[in-house]
Coordinates of C-alpha atoms in Angstrom, one line a residue:
X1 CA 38.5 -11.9 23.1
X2 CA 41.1 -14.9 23.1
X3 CA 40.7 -18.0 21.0
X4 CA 42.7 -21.4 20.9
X5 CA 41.7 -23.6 18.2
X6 CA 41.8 -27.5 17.6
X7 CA 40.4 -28.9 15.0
X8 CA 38.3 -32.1 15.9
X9 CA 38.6 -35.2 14.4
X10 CA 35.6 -37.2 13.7
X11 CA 36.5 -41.0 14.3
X12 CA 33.7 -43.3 12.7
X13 CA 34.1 -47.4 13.6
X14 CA 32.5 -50.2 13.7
X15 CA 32.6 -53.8 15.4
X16 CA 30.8 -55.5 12.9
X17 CA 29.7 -54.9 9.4
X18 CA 26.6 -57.0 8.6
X19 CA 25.4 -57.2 4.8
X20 CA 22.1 -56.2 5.7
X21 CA 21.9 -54.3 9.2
X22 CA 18.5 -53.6 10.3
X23 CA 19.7 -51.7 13.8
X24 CA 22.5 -49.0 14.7
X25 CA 23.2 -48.9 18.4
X26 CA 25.5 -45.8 19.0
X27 CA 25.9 -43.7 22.3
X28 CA 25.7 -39.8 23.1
X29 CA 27.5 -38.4 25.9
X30 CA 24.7 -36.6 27.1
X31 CA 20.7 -36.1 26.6
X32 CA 19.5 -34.0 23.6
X33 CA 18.3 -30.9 25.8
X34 CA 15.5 -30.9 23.7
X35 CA 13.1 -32.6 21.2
X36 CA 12.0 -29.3 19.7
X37 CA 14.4 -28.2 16.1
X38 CA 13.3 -24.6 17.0
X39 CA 15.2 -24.6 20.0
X40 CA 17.9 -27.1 19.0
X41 CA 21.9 -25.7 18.7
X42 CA 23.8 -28.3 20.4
X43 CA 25.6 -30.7 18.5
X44 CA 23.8 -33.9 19.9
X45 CA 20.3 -32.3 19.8
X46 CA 21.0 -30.7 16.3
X47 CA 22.3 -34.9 15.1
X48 CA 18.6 -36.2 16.7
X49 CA 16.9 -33.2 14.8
X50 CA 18.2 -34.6 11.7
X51 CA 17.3 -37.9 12.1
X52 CA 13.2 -37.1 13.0
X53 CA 13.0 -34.7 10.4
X54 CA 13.7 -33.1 6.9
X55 CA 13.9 -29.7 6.2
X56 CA 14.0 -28.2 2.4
X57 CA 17.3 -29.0 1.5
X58 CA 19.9 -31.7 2.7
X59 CA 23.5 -32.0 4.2
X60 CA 25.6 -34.1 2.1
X61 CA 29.3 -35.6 3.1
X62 CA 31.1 -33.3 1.4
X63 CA 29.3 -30.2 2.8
X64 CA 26.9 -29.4 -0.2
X65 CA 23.1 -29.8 0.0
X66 CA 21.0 -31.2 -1.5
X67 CA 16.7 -30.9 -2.2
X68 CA 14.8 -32.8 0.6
X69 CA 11.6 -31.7 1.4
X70 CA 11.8 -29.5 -1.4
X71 CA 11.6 -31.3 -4.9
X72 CA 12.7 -28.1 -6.9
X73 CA 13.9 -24.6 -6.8
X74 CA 13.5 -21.3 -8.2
X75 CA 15.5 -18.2 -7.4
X76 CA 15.2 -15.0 -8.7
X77 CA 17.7 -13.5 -11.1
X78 CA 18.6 -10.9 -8.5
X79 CA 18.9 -14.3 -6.2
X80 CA 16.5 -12.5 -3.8
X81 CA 13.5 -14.6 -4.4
X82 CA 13.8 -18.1 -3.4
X83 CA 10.8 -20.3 -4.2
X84 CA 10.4 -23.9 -3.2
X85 CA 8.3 -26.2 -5.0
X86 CA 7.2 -29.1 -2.3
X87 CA 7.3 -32.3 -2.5
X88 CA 4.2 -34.8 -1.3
X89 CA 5.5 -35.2 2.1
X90 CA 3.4 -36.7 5.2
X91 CA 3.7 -36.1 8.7
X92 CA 3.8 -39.5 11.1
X93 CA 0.3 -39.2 11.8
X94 CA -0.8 -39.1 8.1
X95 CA -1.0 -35.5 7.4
X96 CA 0.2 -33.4 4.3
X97 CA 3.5 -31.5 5.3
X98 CA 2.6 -28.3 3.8
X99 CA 3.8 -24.9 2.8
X100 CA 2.0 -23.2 6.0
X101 CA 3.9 -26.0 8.4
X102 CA 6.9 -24.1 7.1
X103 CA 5.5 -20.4 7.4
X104 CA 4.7 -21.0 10.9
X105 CA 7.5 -23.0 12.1
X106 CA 10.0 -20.1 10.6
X107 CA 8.0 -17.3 12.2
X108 CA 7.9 -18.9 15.2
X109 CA 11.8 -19.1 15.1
X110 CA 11.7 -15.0 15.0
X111 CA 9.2 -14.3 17.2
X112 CA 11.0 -12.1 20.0
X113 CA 8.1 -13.7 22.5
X114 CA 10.0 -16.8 22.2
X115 CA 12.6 -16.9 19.9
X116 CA 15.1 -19.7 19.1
X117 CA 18.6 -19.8 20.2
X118 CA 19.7 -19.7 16.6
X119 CA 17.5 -16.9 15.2
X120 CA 20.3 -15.2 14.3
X121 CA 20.9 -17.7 11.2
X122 CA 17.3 -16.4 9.4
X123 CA 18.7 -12.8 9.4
X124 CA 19.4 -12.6 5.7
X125 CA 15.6 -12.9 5.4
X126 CA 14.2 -9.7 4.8
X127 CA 12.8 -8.3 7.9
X128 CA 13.8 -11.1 10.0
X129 CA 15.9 -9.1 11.7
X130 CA 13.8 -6.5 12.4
X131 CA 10.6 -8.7 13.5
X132 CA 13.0 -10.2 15.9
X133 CA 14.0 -6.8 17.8
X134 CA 10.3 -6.3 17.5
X135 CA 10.6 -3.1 15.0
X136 CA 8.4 -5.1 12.6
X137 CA 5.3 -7.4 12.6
X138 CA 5.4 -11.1 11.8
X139 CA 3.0 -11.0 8.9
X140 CA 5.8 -8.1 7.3
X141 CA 9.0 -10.5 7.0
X142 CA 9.3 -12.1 3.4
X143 CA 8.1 -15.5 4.4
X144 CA 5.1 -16.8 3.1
X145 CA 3.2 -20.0 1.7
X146 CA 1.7 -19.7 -1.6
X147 CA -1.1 -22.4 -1.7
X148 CA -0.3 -25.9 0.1
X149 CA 2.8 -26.7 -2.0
X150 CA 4.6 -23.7 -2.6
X151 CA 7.1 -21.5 -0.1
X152 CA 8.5 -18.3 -1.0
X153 CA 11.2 -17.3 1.0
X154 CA 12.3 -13.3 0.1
X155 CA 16.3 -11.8 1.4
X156 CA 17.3 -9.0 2.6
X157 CA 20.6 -9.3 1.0
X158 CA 21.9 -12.2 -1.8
X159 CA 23.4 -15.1 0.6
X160 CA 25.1 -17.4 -1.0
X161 CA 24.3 -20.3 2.1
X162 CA 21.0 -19.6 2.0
X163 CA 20.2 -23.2 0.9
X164 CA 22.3 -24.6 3.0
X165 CA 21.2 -22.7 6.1
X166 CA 17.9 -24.1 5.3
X167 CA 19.3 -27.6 6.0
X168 CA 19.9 -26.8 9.7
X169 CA 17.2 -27.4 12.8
X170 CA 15.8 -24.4 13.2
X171 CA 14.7 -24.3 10.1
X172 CA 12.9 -27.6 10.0
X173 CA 9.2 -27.7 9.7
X174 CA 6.9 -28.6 12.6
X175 CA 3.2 -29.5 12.2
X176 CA 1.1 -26.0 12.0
X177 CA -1.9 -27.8 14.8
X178 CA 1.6 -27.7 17.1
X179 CA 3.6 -24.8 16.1
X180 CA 2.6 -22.7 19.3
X181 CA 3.0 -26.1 21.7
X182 CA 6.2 -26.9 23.4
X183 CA 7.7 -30.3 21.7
X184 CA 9.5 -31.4 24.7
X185 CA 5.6 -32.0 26.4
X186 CA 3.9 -33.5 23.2
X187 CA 4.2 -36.9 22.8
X188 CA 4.3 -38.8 20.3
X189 CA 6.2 -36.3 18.5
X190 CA 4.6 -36.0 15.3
X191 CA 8.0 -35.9 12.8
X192 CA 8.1 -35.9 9.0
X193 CA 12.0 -37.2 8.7
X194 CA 13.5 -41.0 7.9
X195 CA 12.4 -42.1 11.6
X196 CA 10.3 -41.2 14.6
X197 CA 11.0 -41.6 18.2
X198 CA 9.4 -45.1 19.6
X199 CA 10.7 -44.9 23.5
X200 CA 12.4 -42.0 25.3
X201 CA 14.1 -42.7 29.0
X202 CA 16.0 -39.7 30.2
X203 CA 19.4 -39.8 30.7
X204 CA 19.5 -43.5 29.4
X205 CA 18.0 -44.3 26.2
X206 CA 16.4 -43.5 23.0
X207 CA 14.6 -45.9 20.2
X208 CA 14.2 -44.5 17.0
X209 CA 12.2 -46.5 14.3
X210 CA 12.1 -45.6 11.2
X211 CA 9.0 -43.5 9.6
X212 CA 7.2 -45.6 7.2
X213 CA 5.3 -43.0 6.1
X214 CA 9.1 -40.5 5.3
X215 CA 8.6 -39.8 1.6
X216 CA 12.1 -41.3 1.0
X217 CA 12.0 -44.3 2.9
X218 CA 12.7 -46.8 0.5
X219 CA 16.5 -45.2 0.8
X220 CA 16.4 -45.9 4.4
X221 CA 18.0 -48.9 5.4
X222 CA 17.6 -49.7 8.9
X223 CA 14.8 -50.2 10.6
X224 CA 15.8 -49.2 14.1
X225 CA 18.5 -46.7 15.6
X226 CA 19.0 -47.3 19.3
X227 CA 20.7 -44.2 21.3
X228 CA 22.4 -45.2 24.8
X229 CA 23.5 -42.1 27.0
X230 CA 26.8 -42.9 27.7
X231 CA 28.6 -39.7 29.8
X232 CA 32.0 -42.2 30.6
X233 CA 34.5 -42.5 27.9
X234 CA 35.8 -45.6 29.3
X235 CA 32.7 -47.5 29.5
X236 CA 31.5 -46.1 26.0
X237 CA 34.3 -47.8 24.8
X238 CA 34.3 -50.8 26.8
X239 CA 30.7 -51.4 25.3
X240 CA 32.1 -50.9 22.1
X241 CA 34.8 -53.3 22.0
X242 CA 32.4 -55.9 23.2
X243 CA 30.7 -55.5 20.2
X244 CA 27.3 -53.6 22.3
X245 CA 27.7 -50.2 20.4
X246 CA 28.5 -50.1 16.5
X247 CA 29.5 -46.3 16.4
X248 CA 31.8 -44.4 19.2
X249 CA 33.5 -41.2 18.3
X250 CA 33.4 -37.2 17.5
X251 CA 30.9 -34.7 19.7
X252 CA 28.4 -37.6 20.1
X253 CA 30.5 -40.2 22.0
X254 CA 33.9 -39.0 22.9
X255 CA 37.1 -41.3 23.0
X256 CA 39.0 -41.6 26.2
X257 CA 42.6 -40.2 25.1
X258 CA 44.4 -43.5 26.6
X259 CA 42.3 -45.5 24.2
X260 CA 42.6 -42.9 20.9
X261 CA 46.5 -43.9 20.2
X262 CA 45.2 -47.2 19.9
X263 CA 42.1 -47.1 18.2
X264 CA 43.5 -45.0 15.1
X265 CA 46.1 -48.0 14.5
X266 CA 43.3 -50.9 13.9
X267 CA 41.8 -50.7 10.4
X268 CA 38.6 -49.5 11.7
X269 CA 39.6 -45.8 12.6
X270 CA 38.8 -43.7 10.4
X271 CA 39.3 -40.1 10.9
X272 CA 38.0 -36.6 9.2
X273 CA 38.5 -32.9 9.8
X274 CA 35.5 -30.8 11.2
X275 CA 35.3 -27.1 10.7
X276 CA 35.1 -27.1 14.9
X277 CA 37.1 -25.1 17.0
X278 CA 38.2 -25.1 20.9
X279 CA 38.1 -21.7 22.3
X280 CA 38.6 -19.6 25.8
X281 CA 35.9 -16.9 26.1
X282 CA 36.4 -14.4 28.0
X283 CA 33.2 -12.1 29.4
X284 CA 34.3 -8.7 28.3
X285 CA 31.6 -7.1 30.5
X286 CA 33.5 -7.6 33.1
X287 CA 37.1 -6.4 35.0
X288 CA 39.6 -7.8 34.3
X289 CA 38.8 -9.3 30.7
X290 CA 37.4 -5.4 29.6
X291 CA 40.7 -4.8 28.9
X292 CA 42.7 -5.9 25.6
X293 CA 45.7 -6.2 26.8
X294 CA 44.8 -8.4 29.8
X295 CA 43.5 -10.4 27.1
X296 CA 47.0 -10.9 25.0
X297 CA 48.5 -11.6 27.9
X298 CA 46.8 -14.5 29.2
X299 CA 46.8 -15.4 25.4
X300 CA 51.0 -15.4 24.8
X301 CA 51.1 -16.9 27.9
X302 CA 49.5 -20.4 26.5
X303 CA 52.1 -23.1 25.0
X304 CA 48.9 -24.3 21.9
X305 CA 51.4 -26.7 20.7
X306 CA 52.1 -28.0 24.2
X307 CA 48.0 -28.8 24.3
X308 CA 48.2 -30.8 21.2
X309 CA 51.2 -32.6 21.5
X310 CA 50.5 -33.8 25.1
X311 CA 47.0 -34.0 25.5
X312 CA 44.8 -34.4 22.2
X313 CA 47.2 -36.4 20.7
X314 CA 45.0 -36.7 17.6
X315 CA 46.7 -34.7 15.0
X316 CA 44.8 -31.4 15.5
X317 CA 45.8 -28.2 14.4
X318 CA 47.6 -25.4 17.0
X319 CA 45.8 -22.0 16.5
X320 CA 47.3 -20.0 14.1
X321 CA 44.0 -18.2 13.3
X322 CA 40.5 -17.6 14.1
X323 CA 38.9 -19.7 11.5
X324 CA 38.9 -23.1 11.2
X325 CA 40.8 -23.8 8.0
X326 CA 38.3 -26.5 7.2
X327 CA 35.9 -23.3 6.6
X328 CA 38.9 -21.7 3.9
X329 CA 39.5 -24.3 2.0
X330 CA 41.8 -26.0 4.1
X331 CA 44.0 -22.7 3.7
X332 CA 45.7 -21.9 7.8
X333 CA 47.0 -18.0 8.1
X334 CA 49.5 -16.8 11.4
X335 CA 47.2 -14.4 13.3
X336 CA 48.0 -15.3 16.5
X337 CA 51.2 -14.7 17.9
X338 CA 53.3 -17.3 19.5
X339 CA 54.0 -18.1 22.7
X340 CA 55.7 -15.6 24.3
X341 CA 56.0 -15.7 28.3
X342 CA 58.4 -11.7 28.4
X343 CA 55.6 -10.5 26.3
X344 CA 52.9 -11.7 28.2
X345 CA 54.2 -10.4 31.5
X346 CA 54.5 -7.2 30.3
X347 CA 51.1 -6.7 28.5
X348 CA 50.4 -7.8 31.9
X349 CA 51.9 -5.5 34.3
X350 CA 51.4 -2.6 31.6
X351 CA 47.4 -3.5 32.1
X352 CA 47.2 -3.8 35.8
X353 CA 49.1 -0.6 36.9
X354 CA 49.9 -1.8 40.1
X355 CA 45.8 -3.2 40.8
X356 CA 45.1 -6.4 42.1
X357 CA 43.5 -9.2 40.3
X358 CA 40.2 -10.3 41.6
X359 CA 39.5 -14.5 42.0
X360 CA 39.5 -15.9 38.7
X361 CA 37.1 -18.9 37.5
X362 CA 37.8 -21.0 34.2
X363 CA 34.8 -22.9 33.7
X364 CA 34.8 -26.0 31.6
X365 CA 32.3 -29.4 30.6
X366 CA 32.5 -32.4 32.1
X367 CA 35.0 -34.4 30.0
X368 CA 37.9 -35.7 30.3
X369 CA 39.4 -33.6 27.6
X370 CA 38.4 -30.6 28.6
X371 CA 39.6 -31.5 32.1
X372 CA 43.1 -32.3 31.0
X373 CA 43.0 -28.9 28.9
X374 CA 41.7 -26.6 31.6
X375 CA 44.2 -28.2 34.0
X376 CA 46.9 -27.7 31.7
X377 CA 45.6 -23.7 31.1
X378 CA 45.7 -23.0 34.8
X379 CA 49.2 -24.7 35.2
X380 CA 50.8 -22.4 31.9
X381 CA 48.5 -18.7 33.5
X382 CA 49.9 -19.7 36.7
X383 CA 53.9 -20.2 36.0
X384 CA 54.4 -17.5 33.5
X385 CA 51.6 -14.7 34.7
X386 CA 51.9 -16.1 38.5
X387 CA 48.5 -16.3 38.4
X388 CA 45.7 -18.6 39.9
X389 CA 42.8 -19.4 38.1
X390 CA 40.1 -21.7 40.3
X391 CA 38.7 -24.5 37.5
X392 CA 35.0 -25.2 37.9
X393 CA 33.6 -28.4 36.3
X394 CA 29.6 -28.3 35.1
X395 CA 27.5 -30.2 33.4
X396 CA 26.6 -29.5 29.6
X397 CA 23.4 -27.9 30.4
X398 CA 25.1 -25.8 33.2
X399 CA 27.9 -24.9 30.8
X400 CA 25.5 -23.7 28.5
X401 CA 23.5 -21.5 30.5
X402 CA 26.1 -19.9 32.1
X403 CA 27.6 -18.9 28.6
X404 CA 24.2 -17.7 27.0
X405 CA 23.3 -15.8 30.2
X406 CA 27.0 -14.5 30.2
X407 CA 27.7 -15.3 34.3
X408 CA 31.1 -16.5 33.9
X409 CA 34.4 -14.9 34.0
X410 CA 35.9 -17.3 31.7
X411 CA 34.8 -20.6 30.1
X412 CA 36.4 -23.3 27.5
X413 CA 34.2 -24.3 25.0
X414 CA 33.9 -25.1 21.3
X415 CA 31.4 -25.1 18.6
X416 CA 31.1 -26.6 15.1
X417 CA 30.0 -25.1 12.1
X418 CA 26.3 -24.5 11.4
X419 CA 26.9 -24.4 7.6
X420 CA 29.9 -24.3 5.1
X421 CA 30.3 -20.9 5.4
X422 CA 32.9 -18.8 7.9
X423 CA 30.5 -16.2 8.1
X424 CA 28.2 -18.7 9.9
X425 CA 31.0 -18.5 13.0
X426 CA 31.7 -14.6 12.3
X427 CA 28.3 -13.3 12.2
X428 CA 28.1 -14.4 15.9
X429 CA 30.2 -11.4 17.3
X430 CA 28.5 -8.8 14.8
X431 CA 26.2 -7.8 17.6
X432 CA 26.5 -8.2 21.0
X433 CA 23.0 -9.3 21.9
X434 CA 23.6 -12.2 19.8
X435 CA 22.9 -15.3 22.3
X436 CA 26.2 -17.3 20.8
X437 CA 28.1 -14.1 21.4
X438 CA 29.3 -15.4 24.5
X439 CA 31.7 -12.7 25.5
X440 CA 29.5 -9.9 24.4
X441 CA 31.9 -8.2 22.6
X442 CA 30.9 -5.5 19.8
X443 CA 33.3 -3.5 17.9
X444 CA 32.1 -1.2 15.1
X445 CA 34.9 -1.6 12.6
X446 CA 34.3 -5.4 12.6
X447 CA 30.5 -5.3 12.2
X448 CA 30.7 -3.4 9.2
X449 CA 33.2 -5.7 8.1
X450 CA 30.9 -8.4 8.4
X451 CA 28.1 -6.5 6.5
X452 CA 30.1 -5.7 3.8
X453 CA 31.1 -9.7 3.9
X454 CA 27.1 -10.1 4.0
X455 CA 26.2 -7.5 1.1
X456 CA 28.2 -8.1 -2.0
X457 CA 28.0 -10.6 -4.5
X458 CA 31.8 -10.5 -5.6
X459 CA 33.5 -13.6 -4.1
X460 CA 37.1 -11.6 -3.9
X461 CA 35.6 -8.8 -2.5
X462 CA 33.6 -10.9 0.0
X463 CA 36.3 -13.2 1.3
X464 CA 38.5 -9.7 1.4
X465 CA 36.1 -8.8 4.0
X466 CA 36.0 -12.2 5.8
X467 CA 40.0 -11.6 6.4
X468 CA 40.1 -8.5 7.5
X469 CA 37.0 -9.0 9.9
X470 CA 38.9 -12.1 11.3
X471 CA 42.0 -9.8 11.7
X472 CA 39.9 -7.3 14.0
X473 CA 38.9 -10.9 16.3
X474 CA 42.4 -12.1 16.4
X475 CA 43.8 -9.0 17.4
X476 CA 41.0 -8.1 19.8
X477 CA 41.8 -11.5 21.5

């Protein structure tokens, strides 16, 4: 498996900066694929989750949580036990959040009938796992209300982002009268977060109010968030500088690259590192990317620095690792070796022995930076492997599908982290029936890497583990 990393900036702006605004009018590249947090796990869906509604804890700026829906805590002295005390929360039609909203809603996110893209992330739960493969009932895994205002929550294992895991979608509550209902047919959506969702027209727009009835509203201070679907950089920005949008930037509403130079040098640009990371996966189910060393080949063979010097042009990071260094404390390590074109021709020719290459097919998003990155990935395979890689453009839904059902050869992609944690990118590739194991790689020295990583309470001994799991990734390509 090969990975090239950049890490994204996040460019907040604004036109104007009323005293008192009482609208936001922002822009997503493309739709939110869905209205439902269980199935959730792209970054634009994931943003509209958090915006309809509140799970127990928070996300604040600097990556810590905070209570939401829960008003206090208890956990265990063995931190096994986690027990939430609720808050008096209401739904947007009137009714009581409750403790059983909860149980459902997380037991719905395991159930292998229809589980959600991210069931992976409730695995520290004791049994979670288990229930999912379907080795265990439902009623069995350590989730369960305790009267209508208290959740216990029981682990597996002592995970030190538990709290914060319970801050992302798929662990947001849903009404229990809807927990067996698909969200994306229900409407109104009944939400418990700061707004609710007033008008929906596909692929154009989206009015969010806000919920007068969200136990923290008084903190809420605008009334109205308007959401224009915007897939063209250039006219994003072009209804930006004419004062129509408020907010451009980031995953939501990328920047054209002409305009980016430009925008950082007005006053108004303000940028900020995301644990994110653009990566080449490669489908290891299938000839030629089964082999390793086909692998470090087409890896030495790519100029990173060229990418960010000539294309991003936003002061992102070559790879020198696997892990964002946003999710190590801003610490970089030299896994990856550097471009070297005599290397990579060898690994090559030492792999093929003498067979022919079938008809490769990078597959990328439609954007323009991916474009300009895929472009630039076939020219650097082509002149120092000699050889041709056909680029295929898809939408985000496409792109998506193809790399959770795995029918690519190769794809460009990226992915930002879940949670403050690098185990939330490393867990991925412990199993390869993970769904955001997109290459479906498996390798036995690395998963018990990672459950070492997962078991012990000792912070050295843990980020130990982290390392040398990320060593197995980086030279696994």
């Amino acid at each position: 498996m090969f990975r090239f990393f950049s890490c994204f900036l996040l460019l907040l702006a604004s036109c104007s900066s009323p005293e008192k605004p009482s609208g936001l009018r922002i822009a997503f590249h493309s739709s939110p694929s869905t209205l439902d947090p269980r199935k959730a796990n792209d970054f634009t869906s994931c943003t509209l989750m958090c915006l309809l509604y509140e799970g127990l804890m928070r996300n604040l700026p600097d990556g810590s949580v905070e209570p939401a829906l829960a008003e206090r805590i208890e956990i265990s002295e063995d931190q096994l036990v986690y027990t939430f005390y609720l808050r008096d929360a209401y739904w947007s039609d009137g009714q009581k959040v409750t403790a059983y909203d909860l149980e459902a809603s997380w037991k719905k996110g395991i159930d292998p009938k229809s589980p959600s893209l991210c069931a992976y992330l409730f695995y520290p739960i004791k049994d979670a796992e288990a229930a999912l493969k379907g080795e265990k009932r439902l009623e069995e895994v350590g989730i369960r209300a305790i009267g209508q205002k208290t959740f216990q929550v029981e682990l597996e294992r002592p995970c030190p982002s538990f709290l914060s895991l319970t801050a992302f979608s798929c662990f947001f509550p849903i009404p229990l009268s809807l927990s067996g209902k698909n969200l994306d047919q229900v409407r109104p959506a009944v939400v418990n977060g700061p707004f609710y969702l007033e008008t929906l027209s596909p692929h154009a727009k989206l009015v969010l109010k806000k919920n007068p009835l969200f136990w923290n509203q008084g903190q809420v201070h605008l009334d109205a968030i308007s959401i224009h679907i915007v897939p063209d950089e250039t006219t994003a920005l072009h209804l930006f500088e004419h004062s129509e949008l408020d907010w451009i930037g980031g995953a939501l509403s990328p920047i054209s690259l002409d305009a980016l130079a430009l925008i950082k040098e007005k006053e108004n640009g303000h940028f900020s590192p995301t644990a994110a990371t653009t990566f080449c996966t490669f489908n290891t189910k299938r000839f030629p990317f089964n082999s390793k060393e086909i692998r470090q080949a087409l890896s030495l063979a790519i100029n990173r620095d060229e990418i960010v010097e000539h294309i991003t042009q936003a002061g992102e990071l070559s790879a020198t690792r696997f892990l964002p260094p946003a999710l190590m404390g801003g610490k970089n390590k030299h896994l990856y070796p550097s471009y070297d074109p005599a290397k990579a021709q060898a690994l090559l020719q030492k792999a093929l022995r003498a067979k022919k290459l079938p008809p490769l097919t990078l597959v990328f998003k439609s954007h323009t930076l991916d474009k300009q990155i895929a472009q630039l990935l076939q020219q650097q395979w082509q002149n120092v492997l000699g050889i041709h890689v056909e680029l295929q453009e898809t939408d985000a839904k496409t792109h998506k599908e193809l790399l959770l059902s795995r029918n690519y050869d190769l794809s460009l992609s990226n992915w930002i982290a879940q949670v403050n944690d690098p185990m939330n990118i490393l867990e991925r590739f412990k199993d390869q029936e993970n769904t955001k194991n997109y290459p479906a790689w498996q390798n036995e020295g690395f998963a018990q890497l990672v459950q070492e990583a997962l078991q012990t309470t000792q912070n050295d001994k843990r980020l130990e583990a982290i390392e040398s799991a990320e060593e197995i990734l980086a030279s696994e390509m």
